[in-house]
Structure formats: structure tokens, C-alpha cells
Amino acid sequence: MAADDALLLAVEHVRDRITVVRVAGDLTGCAVGRLARLLDRCTAPPSGVVRRRHLVVDLGDVRSFSVAGLQVVRRAAQVCAHASMTLHVTGVASRIGVLPADVGVMLADLGGPDSLEEAVDALSALPAPAPRPVVDARMVPAPRHVRRRRRADLVAEG
């Protein structure tokens, strides 16, 4: 766990395709930048064999929120969508009604199950995606009629 005056961050890889980021403390000020860097690393394209499909951000132990902190989580959700990942936010469903309106609206958009364990169990129950076959187009020659047409086009141009 990385410690700051007001923020604790932890990353754990649960099961095969799930990465959990736990956030505790005050999600305000300079702590927002630390969370942004951590989420960027978690959403980066994988270099290993295991490809993570789900990123779960647990905000259950956050004492105070800032809009900037939640915008970082929202941006991570957009990055995940482009990287064929899904971002899930847990630990906030029961607190939406007692938070300031702007923070509550952002959390309602991002929110998922209130319990981290519920989210991990639900995601673990999902079937693994079928691996896509690796096809190298250079290894497969073009069909003969296509090659003849290309030659005819080259002769006509030349």
C-alpha cells in the first residue's frame, strides 16, 4: 500500500481477469494525481499473457470526495472502454444520498454494487471470453483470381 497524508492506494490482481484498486482516505487535492497515475497504469495495454478484462475501483473507505477525484475515475472508465475493459466502482451506493449533489450525481453514474466482494463474485461468474485466433495475413497468399486481376490492372496502368 502506498501511503500519503490523506490517501492510501492498493492494487491487487484477483482471479484471472480482475484487477482491484482500493482507495482509502481523502480523495482530494494532490491525492487525485496519484490516483490518476495508478489508474493509468492499470488501464495500460497488457504486456504479459494475462489480459485483464475488469477494473474494480473500491471507494468504500474514502472519507471525503472531490469532483476532480471522481472525474479521474470517470476518465479511467472511458479509457477502459477503449481498451476492451470494464470499470466497476464499488462502495458508494449506500452513500449517494448523503453526499453533495454534484458528487452524488457523478457517483450515481459510476456506481455499481456496494460491496467489493459482491462485485468480484459476480465478475468471476462471467464466462471467460473465447480467445481470438491469431491470423497473420502475410502467411496466406491472395486467391489466384485476385492476383490475376492485380496483374491486369498493373499492365493497364503501365
mmCIF file of C-alpha atoms in Angstrom:
data_model
loop_
_atom_site.group_PDB
_atom_site.id
_atom_site.type_symbol
_atom_site.label_atom_id
_atom_site.label_comp_id
_atom_site.label_asym_id
_atom_site.label_seq_id
_atom_site.Cartn_x
_atom_site.Cartn_y
_atom_site.Cartn_z
ATOM 1 C CA MET A 1 0.000 0.000 0.000
ATOM 2 C CA ALA A 2 1.298 3.433 -0.898
ATOM 3 C CA ALA A 3 0.691 5.947 1.885
ATOM 4 C CA ASP A 4 0.162 9.684 1.676
ATOM 5 C CA ASP A 5 -1.009 12.016 4.452
ATOM 6 C CA ALA A 6 -4.621 11.510 3.481
ATOM 7 C CA LEU A 7 -4.793 8.713 0.906
ATOM 8 C CA LEU A 8 -3.998 5.014 0.767
ATOM 9 C CA LEU A 9 -3.953 3.129 -2.543
ATOM 10 C CA ALA A 10 -3.597 -0.604 -3.113
ATOM 11 C CA VAL A 11 -3.732 -2.742 -6.252
ATOM 12 C CA GLU A 12 -4.443 -6.430 -6.254
ATOM 13 C CA HIS A 13 -4.999 -8.872 -9.080
ATOM 14 C CA VAL A 14 -7.938 -11.075 -8.152
ATOM 15 C CA ARG A 15 -8.581 -14.222 -10.117
ATOM 16 C CA ASP A 16 -7.575 -14.181 -13.773
ATOM 17 C CA ARG A 17 -9.206 -11.178 -15.340
ATOM 18 C CA ILE A 18 -9.960 -8.816 -12.451
ATOM 19 C CA THR A 19 -7.814 -6.007 -11.050
ATOM 20 C CA VAL A 20 -8.972 -4.311 -7.846
ATOM 21 C CA VAL A 21 -7.853 -0.809 -6.841
ATOM 22 C CA ARG A 22 -8.668 0.011 -3.212
ATOM 23 C CA VAL A 23 -8.840 3.673 -2.266
ATOM 24 C CA ALA A 24 -8.990 4.846 1.367
ATOM 25 C CA GLY A 25 -8.796 8.296 2.936
ATOM 26 C CA ASP A 26 -9.449 11.687 1.375
ATOM 27 C CA LEU A 27 -9.800 11.788 -2.404
ATOM 28 C CA THR A 28 -8.962 15.484 -2.705
ATOM 29 C CA GLY A 29 -6.083 17.775 -3.653
ATOM 30 C CA CYS A 30 -2.781 16.230 -4.701
ATOM 31 C CA ALA A 31 -4.088 12.735 -3.984
ATOM 32 C CA VAL A 32 -6.134 12.986 -7.181
ATOM 33 C CA GLY A 33 -2.931 12.975 -9.258
ATOM 34 C CA ARG A 34 -1.677 9.840 -7.518
ATOM 35 C CA LEU A 35 -4.933 8.045 -8.233
ATOM 36 C CA ALA A 36 -4.823 9.197 -11.869
ATOM 37 C CA ARG A 37 -1.307 7.773 -12.347
ATOM 38 C CA LEU A 38 -2.285 4.499 -10.710
ATOM 39 C CA LEU A 39 -5.408 4.101 -12.849
ATOM 40 C CA ASP A 40 -3.373 4.927 -15.975
ATOM 41 C CA ARG A 41 -1.007 2.068 -15.135
ATOM 42 C CA CYS A 42 -3.925 -0.292 -14.515
ATOM 43 C CA THR A 43 -5.595 0.564 -17.830
ATOM 44 C CA ALA A 44 -2.396 0.400 -19.897
ATOM 45 C CA PRO A 45 -2.301 -2.344 -22.538
ATOM 46 C CA PRO A 46 -1.048 -5.588 -21.015
ATOM 47 C CA SER A 47 2.470 -6.702 -21.766
ATOM 48 C CA GLY A 48 2.066 -10.211 -20.377
ATOM 49 C CA VAL A 49 -0.051 -13.154 -21.358
ATOM 50 C CA VAL A 50 -2.941 -12.468 -18.942
ATOM 51 C CA ARG A 51 -5.237 -9.757 -20.216
ATOM 52 C CA ARG A 52 -7.284 -8.052 -17.525
ATOM 53 C CA ARG A 53 -10.910 -7.504 -18.515
ATOM 54 C CA HIS A 54 -12.342 -5.817 -15.411
ATOM 55 C CA LEU A 55 -11.024 -2.980 -13.266
ATOM 56 C CA VAL A 56 -12.839 -2.608 -9.937
ATOM 57 C CA VAL A 57 -12.274 0.645 -8.032
ATOM 58 C CA ASP A 58 -13.369 0.296 -4.398
ATOM 59 C CA LEU A 59 -14.231 3.676 -2.869
ATOM 60 C CA GLY A 60 -15.826 2.203 0.260
ATOM 61 C CA ASP A 61 -13.146 3.586 2.608
ATOM 62 C CA VAL A 62 -12.961 7.092 1.120
ATOM 63 C CA ARG A 63 -13.794 9.713 3.780
ATOM 64 C CA SER A 64 -14.200 12.718 1.501
ATOM 65 C CA PHE A 65 -14.630 13.113 -2.244
ATOM 66 C CA SER A 66 -13.792 15.913 -4.632
ATOM 67 C CA VAL A 67 -15.308 16.349 -8.052
ATOM 68 C CA ALA A 68 -11.785 16.258 -9.536
ATOM 69 C CA GLY A 69 -11.189 12.862 -7.946
ATOM 70 C CA LEU A 70 -14.356 11.463 -9.433
ATOM 71 C CA GLN A 71 -13.521 12.938 -12.837
ATOM 72 C CA VAL A 72 -10.317 10.889 -12.726
ATOM 73 C CA VAL A 73 -12.403 7.758 -12.179
ATOM 74 C CA ARG A 74 -14.792 8.774 -14.972
ATOM 75 C CA ARG A 75 -11.830 9.300 -17.356
ATOM 76 C CA ALA A 76 -10.495 5.865 -16.385
ATOM 77 C CA ALA A 77 -13.895 4.398 -17.308
ATOM 78 C CA GLN A 78 -13.583 5.947 -20.775
ATOM 79 C CA VAL A 79 -10.029 4.642 -21.188
ATOM 80 C CA CYS A 80 -11.193 1.183 -20.111
ATOM 81 C CA ALA A 81 -13.951 1.246 -22.710
ATOM 82 C CA HIS A 82 -11.381 1.926 -25.453
ATOM 83 C CA ALA A 83 -9.126 -0.854 -24.125
ATOM 84 C CA SER A 84 -11.892 -3.511 -24.122
ATOM 85 C CA MET A 85 -12.056 -3.394 -20.332
ATOM 86 C CA THR A 86 -14.907 -2.557 -17.984
ATOM 87 C CA LEU A 87 -14.559 -0.295 -14.952
ATOM 88 C CA HIS A 88 -16.743 -1.024 -11.927
ATOM 89 C CA VAL A 89 -16.994 1.317 -8.909
ATOM 90 C CA THR A 90 -17.960 -0.237 -5.578
ATOM 91 C CA GLY A 91 -18.564 1.001 -2.062
ATOM 92 C CA VAL A 92 -20.575 4.131 -2.850
ATOM 93 C CA ALA A 93 -24.164 3.034 -3.478
ATOM 94 C CA SER A 94 -25.242 3.442 0.146
ATOM 95 C CA ARG A 95 -23.689 6.920 0.475
ATOM 96 C CA ILE A 96 -25.008 8.686 -2.631
ATOM 97 C CA GLY A 97 -27.907 10.287 -0.769
ATOM 98 C CA VAL A 98 -25.743 11.931 1.902
ATOM 99 C CA LEU A 99 -23.114 13.432 -0.392
ATOM 100 C CA PRO A 100 -23.196 16.872 -2.048
ATOM 101 C CA ALA A 101 -25.401 16.911 -5.146
ATOM 102 C CA ASP A 102 -22.614 17.214 -7.766
ATOM 103 C CA VAL A 103 -20.607 14.399 -6.180
ATOM 104 C CA GLY A 104 -23.728 12.257 -5.763
ATOM 105 C CA VAL A 105 -24.656 12.617 -9.432
ATOM 106 C CA MET A 106 -21.173 11.565 -10.587
ATOM 107 C CA LEU A 107 -21.155 8.594 -8.218
ATOM 108 C CA ALA A 108 -24.606 7.517 -9.372
ATOM 109 C CA ASP A 109 -23.313 7.440 -12.963
ATOM 110 C CA LEU A 110 -20.259 5.378 -11.989
ATOM 111 C CA GLY A 111 -21.689 3.281 -9.175
ATOM 112 C CA GLY A 112 -22.071 -0.446 -9.068
ATOM 113 C CA PRO A 113 -22.516 -2.939 -6.237
ATOM 114 C CA ASP A 114 -21.964 -1.582 -2.736
ATOM 115 C CA SER A 115 -19.746 -4.496 -1.732
ATOM 116 C CA LEU A 116 -16.388 -5.299 -3.296
ATOM 117 C CA GLU A 117 -16.923 -8.992 -2.593
ATOM 118 C CA GLU A 118 -20.265 -8.947 -4.452
ATOM 119 C CA ALA A 119 -18.630 -7.341 -7.475
ATOM 120 C CA VAL A 120 -15.706 -9.783 -7.581
ATOM 121 C CA ASP A 121 -18.013 -12.783 -7.173
ATOM 122 C CA ALA A 122 -20.334 -11.541 -9.927
ATOM 123 C CA LEU A 123 -17.441 -10.848 -12.303
ATOM 124 C CA SER A 124 -15.806 -14.203 -11.555
ATOM 125 C CA ALA A 125 -19.026 -15.968 -12.513
ATOM 126 C CA LEU A 126 -18.923 -14.465 -16.015
ATOM 127 C CA PRO A 127 -17.566 -16.839 -18.651
ATOM 128 C CA ALA A 128 -14.120 -16.100 -19.970
ATOM 129 C CA PRO A 129 -14.112 -14.628 -23.458
ATOM 130 C CA ALA A 130 -13.072 -17.012 -26.193
ATOM 131 C CA PRO A 131 -9.549 -16.329 -27.396
ATOM 132 C CA ARG A 132 -9.383 -14.807 -30.832
ATOM 133 C CA PRO A 133 -7.409 -16.807 -33.374
ATOM 134 C CA VAL A 134 -4.146 -15.267 -34.429
ATOM 135 C CA VAL A 135 -4.072 -14.792 -38.183
ATOM 136 C CA ASP A 136 -1.114 -13.356 -39.992
ATOM 137 C CA ALA A 137 -2.306 -12.051 -43.359
ATOM 138 C CA ARG A 138 1.186 -12.272 -44.835
ATOM 139 C CA MET A 139 1.181 -16.047 -44.476
ATOM 140 C CA VAL A 140 -1.951 -16.540 -46.577
ATOM 141 C CA PRO A 141 -1.466 -15.814 -50.294
ATOM 142 C CA ALA A 142 -4.197 -13.983 -52.155
ATOM 143 C CA PRO A 143 -6.512 -16.184 -54.221
ATOM 144 C CA ARG A 144 -5.419 -16.750 -57.817
ATOM 145 C CA HIS A 145 -8.236 -14.685 -59.389
ATOM 146 C CA VAL A 146 -7.236 -11.705 -57.235
ATOM 147 C CA ARG A 147 -3.587 -11.999 -58.299
ATOM 148 C CA ARG A 148 -4.602 -12.143 -61.980
ATOM 149 C CA ARG A 149 -6.773 -9.049 -61.564
ATOM 150 C CA ARG A 150 -3.878 -7.170 -59.931
ATOM 151 C CA ARG A 151 -1.558 -8.103 -62.792
ATOM 152 C CA ALA A 152 -4.136 -6.968 -65.349
ATOM 153 C CA ASP A 153 -4.548 -3.648 -63.506
ATOM 154 C CA LEU A 154 -0.778 -3.127 -63.454
ATOM 155 C CA VAL A 155 -0.469 -3.869 -67.183
ATOM 156 C CA ALA A 156 -3.344 -1.479 -67.978
ATOM 157 C CA GLU A 157 -1.724 1.306 -65.928
ATOM 158 C CA GLY A 158 1.772 0.753 -67.278
#
